[in-house]
N, CA, C and O atoms as CSV, one atom per row, in Angstrom:
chain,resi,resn,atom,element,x,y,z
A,1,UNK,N,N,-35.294,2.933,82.159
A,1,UNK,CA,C,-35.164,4.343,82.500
A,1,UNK,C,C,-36.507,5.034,82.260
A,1,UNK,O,O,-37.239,4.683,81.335
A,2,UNK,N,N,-36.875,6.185,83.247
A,2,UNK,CA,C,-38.212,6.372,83.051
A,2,UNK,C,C,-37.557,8.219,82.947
A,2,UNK,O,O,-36.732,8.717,83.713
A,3,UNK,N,N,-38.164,8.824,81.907
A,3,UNK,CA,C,-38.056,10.056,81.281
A,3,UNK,C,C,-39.843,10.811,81.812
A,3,UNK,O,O,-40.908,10.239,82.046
A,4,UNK,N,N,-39.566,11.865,81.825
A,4,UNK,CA,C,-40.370,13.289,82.310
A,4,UNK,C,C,-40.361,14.236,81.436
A,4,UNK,O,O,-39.301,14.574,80.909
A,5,UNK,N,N,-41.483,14.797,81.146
A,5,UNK,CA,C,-41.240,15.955,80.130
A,5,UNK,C,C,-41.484,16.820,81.637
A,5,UNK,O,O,-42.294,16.344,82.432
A,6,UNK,N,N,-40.654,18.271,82.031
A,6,UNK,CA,C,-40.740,19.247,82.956
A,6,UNK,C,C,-41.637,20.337,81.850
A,6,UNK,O,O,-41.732,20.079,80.650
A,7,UNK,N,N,-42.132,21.325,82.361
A,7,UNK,CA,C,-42.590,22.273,81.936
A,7,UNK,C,C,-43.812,23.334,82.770
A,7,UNK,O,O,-44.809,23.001,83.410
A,8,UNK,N,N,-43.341,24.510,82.501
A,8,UNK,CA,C,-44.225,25.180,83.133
A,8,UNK,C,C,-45.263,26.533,82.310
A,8,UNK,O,O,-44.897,27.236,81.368
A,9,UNK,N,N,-46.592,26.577,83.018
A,9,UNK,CA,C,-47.108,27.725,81.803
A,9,UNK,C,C,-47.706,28.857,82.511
A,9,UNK,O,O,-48.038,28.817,83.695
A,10,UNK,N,N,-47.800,29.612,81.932
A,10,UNK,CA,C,-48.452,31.006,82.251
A,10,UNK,C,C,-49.053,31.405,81.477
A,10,UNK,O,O,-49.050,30.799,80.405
A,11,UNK,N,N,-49.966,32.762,81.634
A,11,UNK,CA,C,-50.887,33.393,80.597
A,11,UNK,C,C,-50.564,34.796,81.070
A,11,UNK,O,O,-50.742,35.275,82.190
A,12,UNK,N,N,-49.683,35.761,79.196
A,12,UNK,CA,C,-49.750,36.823,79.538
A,12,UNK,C,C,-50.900,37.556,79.058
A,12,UNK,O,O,-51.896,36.863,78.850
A,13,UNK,N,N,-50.987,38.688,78.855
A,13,UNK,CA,C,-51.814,40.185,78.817
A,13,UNK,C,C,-50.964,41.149,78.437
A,13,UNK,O,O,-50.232,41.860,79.126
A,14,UNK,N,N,-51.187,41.093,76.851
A,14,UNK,CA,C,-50.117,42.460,76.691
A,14,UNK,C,C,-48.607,42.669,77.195
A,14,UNK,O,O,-48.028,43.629,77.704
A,15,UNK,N,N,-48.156,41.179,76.790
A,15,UNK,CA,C,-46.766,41.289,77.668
A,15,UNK,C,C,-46.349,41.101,79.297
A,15,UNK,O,O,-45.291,40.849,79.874
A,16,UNK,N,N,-47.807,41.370,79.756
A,16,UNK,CA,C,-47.773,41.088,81.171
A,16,UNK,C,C,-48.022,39.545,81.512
A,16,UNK,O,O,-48.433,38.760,80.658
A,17,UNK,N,N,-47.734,39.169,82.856
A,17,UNK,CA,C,-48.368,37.846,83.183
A,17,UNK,C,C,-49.803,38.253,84.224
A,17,UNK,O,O,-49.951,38.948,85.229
A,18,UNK,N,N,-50.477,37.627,83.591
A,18,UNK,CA,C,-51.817,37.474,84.176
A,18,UNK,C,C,-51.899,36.208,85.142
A,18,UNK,O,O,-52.442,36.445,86.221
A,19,UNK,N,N,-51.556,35.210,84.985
A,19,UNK,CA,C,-51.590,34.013,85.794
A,19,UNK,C,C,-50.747,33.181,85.467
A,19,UNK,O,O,-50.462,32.884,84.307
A,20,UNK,N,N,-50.160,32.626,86.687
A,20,UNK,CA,C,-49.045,31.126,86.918
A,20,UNK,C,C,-49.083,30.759,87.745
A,20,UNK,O,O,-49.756,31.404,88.549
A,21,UNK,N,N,-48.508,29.618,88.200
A,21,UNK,CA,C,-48.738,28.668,89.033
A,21,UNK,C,C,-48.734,29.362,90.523
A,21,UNK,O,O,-49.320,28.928,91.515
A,22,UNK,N,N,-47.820,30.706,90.423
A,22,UNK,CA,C,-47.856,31.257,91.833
A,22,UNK,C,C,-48.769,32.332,91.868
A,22,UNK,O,O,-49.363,32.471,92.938
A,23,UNK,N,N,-49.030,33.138,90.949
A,23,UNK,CA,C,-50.368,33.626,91.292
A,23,UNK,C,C,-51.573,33.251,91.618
A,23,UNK,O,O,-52.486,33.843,92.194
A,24,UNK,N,N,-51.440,31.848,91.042
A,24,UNK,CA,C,-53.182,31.106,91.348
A,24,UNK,C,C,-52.803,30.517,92.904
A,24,UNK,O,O,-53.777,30.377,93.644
A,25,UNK,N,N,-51.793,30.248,93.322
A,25,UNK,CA,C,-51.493,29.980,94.440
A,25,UNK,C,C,-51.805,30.878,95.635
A,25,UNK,O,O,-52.191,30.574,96.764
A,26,UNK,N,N,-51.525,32.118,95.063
A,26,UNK,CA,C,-51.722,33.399,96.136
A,26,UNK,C,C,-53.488,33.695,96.043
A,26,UNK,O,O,-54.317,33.777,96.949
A,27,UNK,N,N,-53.606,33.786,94.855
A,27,UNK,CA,C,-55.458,33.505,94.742
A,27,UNK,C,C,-55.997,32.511,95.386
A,27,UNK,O,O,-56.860,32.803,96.214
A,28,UNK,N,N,-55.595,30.891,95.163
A,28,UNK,CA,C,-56.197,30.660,96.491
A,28,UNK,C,C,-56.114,30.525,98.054
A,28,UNK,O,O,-56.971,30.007,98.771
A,29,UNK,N,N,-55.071,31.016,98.402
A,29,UNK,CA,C,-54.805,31.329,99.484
A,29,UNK,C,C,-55.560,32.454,99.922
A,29,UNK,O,O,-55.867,32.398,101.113
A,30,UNK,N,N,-55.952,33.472,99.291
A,30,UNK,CA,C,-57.004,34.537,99.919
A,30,UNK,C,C,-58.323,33.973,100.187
A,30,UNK,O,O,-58.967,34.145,101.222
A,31,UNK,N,N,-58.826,32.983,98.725
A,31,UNK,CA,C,-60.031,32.448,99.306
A,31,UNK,C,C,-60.057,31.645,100.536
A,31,UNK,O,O,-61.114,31.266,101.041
A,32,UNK,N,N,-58.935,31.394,101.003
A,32,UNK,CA,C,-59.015,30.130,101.840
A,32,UNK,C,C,-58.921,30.857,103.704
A,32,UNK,O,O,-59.400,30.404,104.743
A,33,UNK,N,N,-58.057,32.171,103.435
A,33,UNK,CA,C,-57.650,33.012,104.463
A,33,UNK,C,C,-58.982,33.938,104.621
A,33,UNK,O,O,-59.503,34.050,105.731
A,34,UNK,N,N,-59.537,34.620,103.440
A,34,UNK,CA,C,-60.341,36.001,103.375
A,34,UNK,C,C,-58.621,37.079,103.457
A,34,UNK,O,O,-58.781,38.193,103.954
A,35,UNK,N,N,-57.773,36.878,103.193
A,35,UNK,CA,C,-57.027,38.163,103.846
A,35,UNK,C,C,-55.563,37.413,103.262
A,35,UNK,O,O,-54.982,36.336,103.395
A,36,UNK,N,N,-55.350,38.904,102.427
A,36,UNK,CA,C,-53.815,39.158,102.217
A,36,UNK,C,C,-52.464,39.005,102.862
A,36,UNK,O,O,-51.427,38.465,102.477
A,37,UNK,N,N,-52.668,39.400,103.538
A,37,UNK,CA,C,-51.614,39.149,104.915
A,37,UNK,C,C,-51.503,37.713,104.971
A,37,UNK,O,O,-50.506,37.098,104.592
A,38,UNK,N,N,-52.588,37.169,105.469
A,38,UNK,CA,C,-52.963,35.737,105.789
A,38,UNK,C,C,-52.485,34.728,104.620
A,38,UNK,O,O,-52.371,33.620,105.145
A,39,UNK,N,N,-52.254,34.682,103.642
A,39,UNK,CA,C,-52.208,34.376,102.555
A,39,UNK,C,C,-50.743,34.423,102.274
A,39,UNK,O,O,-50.151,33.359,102.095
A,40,UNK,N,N,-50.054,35.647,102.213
A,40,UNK,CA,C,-48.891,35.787,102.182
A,40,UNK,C,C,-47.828,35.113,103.110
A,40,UNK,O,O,-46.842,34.537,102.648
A,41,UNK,N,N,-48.156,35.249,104.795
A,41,UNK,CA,C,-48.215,34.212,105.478
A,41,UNK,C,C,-47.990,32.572,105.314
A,41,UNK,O,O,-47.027,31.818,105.456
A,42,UNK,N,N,-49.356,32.423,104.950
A,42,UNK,CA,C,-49.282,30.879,104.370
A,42,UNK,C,C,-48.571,30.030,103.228
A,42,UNK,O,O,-48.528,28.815,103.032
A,43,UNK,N,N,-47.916,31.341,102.404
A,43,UNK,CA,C,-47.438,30.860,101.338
A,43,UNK,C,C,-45.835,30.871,101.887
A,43,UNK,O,O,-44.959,30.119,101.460
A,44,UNK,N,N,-45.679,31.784,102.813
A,44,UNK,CA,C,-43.774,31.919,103.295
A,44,UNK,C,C,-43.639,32.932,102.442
A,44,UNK,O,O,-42.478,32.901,102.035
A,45,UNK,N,N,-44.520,34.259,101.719
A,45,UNK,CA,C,-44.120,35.076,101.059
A,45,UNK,C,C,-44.330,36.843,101.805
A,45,UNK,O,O,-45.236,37.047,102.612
A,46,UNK,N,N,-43.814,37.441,101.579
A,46,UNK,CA,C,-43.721,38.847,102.504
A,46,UNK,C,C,-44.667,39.459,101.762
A,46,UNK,O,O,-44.714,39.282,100.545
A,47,UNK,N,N,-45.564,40.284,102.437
A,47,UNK,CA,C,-46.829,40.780,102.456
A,47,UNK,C,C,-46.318,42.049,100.882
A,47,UNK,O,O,-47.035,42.391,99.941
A,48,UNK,N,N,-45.040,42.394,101.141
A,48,UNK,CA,C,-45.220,43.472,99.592
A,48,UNK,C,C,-45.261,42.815,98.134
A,48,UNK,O,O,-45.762,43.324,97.131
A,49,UNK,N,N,-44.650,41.624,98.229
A,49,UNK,CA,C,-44.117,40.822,97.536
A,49,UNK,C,C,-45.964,39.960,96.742
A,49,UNK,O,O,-46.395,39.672,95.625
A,50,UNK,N,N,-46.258,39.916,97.608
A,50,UNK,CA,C,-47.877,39.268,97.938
A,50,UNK,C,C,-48.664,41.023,96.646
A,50,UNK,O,O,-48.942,41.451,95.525
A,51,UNK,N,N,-48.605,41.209,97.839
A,51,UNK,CA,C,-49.414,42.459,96.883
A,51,UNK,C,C,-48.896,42.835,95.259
A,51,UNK,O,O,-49.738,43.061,94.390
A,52,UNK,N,N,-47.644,42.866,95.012
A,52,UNK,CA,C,-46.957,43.176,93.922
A,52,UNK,C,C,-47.990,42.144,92.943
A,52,UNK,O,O,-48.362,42.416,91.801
A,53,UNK,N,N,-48.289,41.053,93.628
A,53,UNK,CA,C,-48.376,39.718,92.297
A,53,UNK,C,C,-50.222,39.864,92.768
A,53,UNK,O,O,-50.736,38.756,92.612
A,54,UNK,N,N,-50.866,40.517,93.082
A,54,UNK,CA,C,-52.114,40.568,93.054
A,54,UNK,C,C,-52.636,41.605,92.671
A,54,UNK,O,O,-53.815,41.696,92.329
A,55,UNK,N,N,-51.262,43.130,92.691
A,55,UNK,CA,C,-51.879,43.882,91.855
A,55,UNK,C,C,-51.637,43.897,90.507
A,55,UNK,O,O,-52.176,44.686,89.731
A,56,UNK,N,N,-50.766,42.968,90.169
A,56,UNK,CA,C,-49.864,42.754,88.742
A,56,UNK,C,C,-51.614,41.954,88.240
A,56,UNK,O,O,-52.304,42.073,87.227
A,57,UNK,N,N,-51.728,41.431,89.091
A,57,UNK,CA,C,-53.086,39.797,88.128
A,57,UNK,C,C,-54.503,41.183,87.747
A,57,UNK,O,O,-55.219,41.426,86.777
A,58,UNK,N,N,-54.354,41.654,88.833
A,58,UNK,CA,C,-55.831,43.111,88.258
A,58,UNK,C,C,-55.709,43.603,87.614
A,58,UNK,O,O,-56.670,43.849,86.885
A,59,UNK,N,N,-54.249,44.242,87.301
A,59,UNK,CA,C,-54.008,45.112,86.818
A,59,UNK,C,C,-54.017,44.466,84.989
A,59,UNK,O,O,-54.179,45.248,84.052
A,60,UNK,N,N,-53.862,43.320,84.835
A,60,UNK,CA,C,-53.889,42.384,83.702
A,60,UNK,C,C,-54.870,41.805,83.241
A,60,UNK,O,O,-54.999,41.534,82.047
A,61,UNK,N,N,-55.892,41.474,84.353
A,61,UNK,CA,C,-57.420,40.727,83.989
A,61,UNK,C,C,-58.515,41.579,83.688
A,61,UNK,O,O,-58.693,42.493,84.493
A,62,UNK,N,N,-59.130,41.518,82.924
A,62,UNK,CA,C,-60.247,42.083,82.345
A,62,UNK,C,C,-61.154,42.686,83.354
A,62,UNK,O,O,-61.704,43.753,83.082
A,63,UNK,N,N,-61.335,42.171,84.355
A,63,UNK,CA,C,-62.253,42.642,85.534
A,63,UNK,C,C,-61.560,42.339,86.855
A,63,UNK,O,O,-60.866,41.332,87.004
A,64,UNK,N,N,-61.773,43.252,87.818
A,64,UNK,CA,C,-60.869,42.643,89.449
A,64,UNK,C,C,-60.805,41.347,90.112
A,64,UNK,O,O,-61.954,41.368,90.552
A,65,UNK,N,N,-60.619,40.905,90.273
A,65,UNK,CA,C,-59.825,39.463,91.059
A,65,UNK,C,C,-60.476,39.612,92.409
A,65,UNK,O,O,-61.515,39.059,92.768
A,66,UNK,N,N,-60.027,40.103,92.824
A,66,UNK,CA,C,-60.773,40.588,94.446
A,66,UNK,C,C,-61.177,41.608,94.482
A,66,UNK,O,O,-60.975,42.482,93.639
A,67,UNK,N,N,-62.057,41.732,95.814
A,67,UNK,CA,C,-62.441,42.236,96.745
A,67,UNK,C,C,-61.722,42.951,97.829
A,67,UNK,O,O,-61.589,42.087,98.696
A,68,UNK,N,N,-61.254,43.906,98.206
A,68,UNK,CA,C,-60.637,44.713,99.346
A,68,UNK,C,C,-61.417,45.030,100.119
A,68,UNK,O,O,-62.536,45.454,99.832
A,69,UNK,N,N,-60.813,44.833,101.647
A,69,UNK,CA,C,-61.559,45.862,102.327
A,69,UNK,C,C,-60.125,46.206,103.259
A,69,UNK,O,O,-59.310,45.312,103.486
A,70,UNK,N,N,-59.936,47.629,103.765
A,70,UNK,CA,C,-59.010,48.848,104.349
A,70,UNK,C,C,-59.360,47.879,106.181
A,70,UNK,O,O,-60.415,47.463,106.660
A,71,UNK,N,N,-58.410,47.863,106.537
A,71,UNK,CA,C,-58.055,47.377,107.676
A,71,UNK,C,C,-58.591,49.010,108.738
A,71,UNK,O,O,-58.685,50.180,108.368
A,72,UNK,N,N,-58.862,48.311,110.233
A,72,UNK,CA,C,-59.550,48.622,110.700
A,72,UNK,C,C,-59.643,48.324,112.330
A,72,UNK,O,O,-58.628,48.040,112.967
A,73,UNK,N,N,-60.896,48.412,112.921
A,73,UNK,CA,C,-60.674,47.913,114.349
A,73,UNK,C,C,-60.662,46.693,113.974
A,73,UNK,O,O,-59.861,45.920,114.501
A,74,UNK,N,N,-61.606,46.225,112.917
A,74,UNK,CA,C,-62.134,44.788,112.609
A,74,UNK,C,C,-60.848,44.400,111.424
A,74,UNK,O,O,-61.168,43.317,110.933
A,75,UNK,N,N,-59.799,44.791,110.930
A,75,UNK,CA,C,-59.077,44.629,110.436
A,75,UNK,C,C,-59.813,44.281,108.955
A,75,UNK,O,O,-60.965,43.971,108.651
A,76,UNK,N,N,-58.366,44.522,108.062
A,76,UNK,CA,C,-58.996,44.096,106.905
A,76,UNK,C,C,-59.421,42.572,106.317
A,76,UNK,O,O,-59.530,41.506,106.922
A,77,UNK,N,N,-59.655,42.964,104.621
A,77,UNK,CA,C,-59.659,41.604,104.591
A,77,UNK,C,C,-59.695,41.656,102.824
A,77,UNK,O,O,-59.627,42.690,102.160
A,78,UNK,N,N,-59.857,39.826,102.116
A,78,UNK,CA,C,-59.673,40.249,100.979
A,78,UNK,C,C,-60.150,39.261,100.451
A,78,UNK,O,O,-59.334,38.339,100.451
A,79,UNK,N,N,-61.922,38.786,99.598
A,79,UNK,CA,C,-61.978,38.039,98.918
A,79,UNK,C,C,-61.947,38.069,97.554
A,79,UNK,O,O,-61.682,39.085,96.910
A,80,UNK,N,N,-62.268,36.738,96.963
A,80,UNK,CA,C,-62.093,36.795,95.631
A,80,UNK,C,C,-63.340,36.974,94.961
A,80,UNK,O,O,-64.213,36.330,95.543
A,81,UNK,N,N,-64.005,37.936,93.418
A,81,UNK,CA,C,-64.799,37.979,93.089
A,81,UNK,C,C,-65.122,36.403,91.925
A,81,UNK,O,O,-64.347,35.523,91.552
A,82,UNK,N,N,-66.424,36.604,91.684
A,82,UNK,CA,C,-67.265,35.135,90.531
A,82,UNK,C,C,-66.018,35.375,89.325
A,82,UNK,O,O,-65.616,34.374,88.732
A,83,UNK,N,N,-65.527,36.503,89.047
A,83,UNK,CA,C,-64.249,36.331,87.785
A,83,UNK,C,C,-63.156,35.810,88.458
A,83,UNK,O,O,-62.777,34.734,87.997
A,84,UNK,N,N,-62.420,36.312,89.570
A,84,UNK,CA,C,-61.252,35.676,89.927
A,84,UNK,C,C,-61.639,34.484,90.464
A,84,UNK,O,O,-60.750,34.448,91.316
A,85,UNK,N,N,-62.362,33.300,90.682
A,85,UNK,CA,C,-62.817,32.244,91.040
A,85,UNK,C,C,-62.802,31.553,89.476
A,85,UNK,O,O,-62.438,30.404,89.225
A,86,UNK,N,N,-63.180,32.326,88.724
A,86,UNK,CA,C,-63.184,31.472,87.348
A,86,UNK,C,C,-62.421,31.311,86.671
A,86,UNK,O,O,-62.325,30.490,85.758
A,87,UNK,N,N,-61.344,32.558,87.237
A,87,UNK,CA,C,-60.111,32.563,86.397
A,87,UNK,C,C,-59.114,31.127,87.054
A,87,UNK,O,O,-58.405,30.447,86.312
A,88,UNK,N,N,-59.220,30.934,88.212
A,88,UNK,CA,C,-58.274,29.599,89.187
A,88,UNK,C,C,-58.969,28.605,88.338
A,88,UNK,O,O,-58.186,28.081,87.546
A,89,UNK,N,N,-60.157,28.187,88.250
A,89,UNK,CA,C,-60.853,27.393,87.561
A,89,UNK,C,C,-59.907,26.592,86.416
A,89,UNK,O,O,-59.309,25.528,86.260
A,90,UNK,N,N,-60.327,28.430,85.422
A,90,UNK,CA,C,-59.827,28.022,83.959
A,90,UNK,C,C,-58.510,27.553,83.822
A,90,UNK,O,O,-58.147,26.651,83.068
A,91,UNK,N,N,-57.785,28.241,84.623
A,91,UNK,CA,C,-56.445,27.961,84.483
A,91,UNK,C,C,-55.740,26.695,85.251
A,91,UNK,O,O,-54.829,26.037,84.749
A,92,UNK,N,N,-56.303,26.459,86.548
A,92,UNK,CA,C,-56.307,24.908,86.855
A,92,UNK,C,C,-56.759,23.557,85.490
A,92,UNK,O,O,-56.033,22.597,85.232
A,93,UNK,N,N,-57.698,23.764,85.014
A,93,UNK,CA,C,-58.170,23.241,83.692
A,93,UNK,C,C,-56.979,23.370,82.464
A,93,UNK,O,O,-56.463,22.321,82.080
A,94,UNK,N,N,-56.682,24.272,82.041
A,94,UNK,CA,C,-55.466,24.262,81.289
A,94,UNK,C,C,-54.548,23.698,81.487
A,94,UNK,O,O,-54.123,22.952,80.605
A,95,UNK,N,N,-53.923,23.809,82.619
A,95,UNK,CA,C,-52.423,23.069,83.189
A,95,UNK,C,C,-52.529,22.045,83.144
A,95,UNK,O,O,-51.571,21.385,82.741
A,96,UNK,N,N,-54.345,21.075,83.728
A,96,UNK,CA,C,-54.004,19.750,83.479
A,96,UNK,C,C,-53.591,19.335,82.512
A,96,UNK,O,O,-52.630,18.577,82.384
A,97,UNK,N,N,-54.691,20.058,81.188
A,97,UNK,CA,C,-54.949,19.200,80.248
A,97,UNK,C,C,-53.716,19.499,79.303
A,97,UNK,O,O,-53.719,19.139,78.126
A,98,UNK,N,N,-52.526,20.267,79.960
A,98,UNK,CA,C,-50.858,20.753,79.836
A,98,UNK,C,C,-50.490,19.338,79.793
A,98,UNK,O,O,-50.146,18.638,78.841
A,99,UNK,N,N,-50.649,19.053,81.125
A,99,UNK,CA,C,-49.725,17.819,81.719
A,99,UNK,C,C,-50.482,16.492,80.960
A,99,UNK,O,O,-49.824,15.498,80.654
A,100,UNK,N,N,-51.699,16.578,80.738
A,100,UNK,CA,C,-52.190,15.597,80.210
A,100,UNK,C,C,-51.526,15.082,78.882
A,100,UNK,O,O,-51.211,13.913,78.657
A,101,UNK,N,N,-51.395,15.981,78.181
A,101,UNK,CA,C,-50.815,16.020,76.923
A,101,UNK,C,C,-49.132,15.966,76.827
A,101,UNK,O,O,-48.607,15.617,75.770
A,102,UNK,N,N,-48.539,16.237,77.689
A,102,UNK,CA,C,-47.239,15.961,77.953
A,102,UNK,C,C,-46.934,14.615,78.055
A,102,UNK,O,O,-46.223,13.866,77.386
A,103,UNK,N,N,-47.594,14.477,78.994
A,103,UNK,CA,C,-47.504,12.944,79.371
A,103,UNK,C,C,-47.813,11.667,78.545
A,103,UNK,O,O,-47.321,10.546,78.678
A,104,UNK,N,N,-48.971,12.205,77.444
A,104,UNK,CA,C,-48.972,11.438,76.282
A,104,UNK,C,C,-47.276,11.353,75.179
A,104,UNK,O,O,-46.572,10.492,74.652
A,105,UNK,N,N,-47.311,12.483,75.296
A,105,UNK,CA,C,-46.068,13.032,74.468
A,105,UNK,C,C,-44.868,12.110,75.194
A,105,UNK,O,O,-45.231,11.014,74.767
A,106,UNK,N,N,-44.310,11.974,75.576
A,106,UNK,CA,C,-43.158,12.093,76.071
A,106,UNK,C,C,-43.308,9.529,75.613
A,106,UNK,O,O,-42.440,8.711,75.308
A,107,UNK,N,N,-44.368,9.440,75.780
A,107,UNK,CA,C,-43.932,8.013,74.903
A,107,UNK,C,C,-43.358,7.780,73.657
A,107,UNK,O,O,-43.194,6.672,73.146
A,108,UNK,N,N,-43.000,9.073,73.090
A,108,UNK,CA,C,-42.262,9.097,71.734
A,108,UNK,C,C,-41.014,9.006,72.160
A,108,UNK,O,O,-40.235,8.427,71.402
A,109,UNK,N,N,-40.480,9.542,73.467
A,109,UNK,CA,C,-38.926,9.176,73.735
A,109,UNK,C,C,-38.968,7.490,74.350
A,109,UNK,O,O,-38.109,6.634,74.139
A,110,UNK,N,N,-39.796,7.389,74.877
A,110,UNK,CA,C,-40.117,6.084,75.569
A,110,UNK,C,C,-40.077,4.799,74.341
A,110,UNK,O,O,-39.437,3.776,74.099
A,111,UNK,N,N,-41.012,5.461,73.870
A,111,UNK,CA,C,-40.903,4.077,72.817
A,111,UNK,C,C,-39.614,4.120,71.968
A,111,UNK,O,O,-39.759,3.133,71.248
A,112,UNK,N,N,-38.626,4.600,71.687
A,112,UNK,CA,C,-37.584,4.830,70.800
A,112,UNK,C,C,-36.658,3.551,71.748
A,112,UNK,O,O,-35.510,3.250,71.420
């Protein structure tokens, strides 16, 4: 029989969530789109729903996440700044070294 430790993590801010697996998801989906919409789109998530969880991550991180720009003839658009790039980073880095350590862990049920 082969056993799994499940688990999932986030990072709050004062009670808030600053980042999880679906915010960094919607983060990189803007880098990958330039654009909110586009992003929201790609994820199968509705554009208010999208915004709710990108103004929730600014509104929580020390410095802005993105870049806006107000739609237009040229329509809008939305990248990510050198902090919100570092923040996917850091927090990609954490989760592994989550799972890394889980996965060590979980030979204590194994070996029993």
């Amino acid at each position: 029989m082969s056993y799994k430790i499940k688990s999932r993590i986030w990072i709050e801010a004062d009670n808030n969530v600053l980042l999880g697996q679906g915010r960094v998801q919607l983060l990189k989906a803007i880098a990958q789109t330039g654009s909110l919409s586009k992003a929201a789109k790609s994820l199968n998530i509705s554009y208010k729903k999208a915004w709710t969880l990108l103004d929730s991550v600014n509104k929580s991180a020390k410095k802005p996440v993105t870049i806006n720009s107000t739609g237009g003839k040229g329509g809008g658009g939305a990248e990510l700044t050198d902090y919100g790039k570092s923040l996917i980073t850091a927090f990609d880095e954490i989760n592994q070294n989550c799972w890394d350590f889980l996965d060590k862990q979980i030979q204590k049920i194994d070996s029993l």
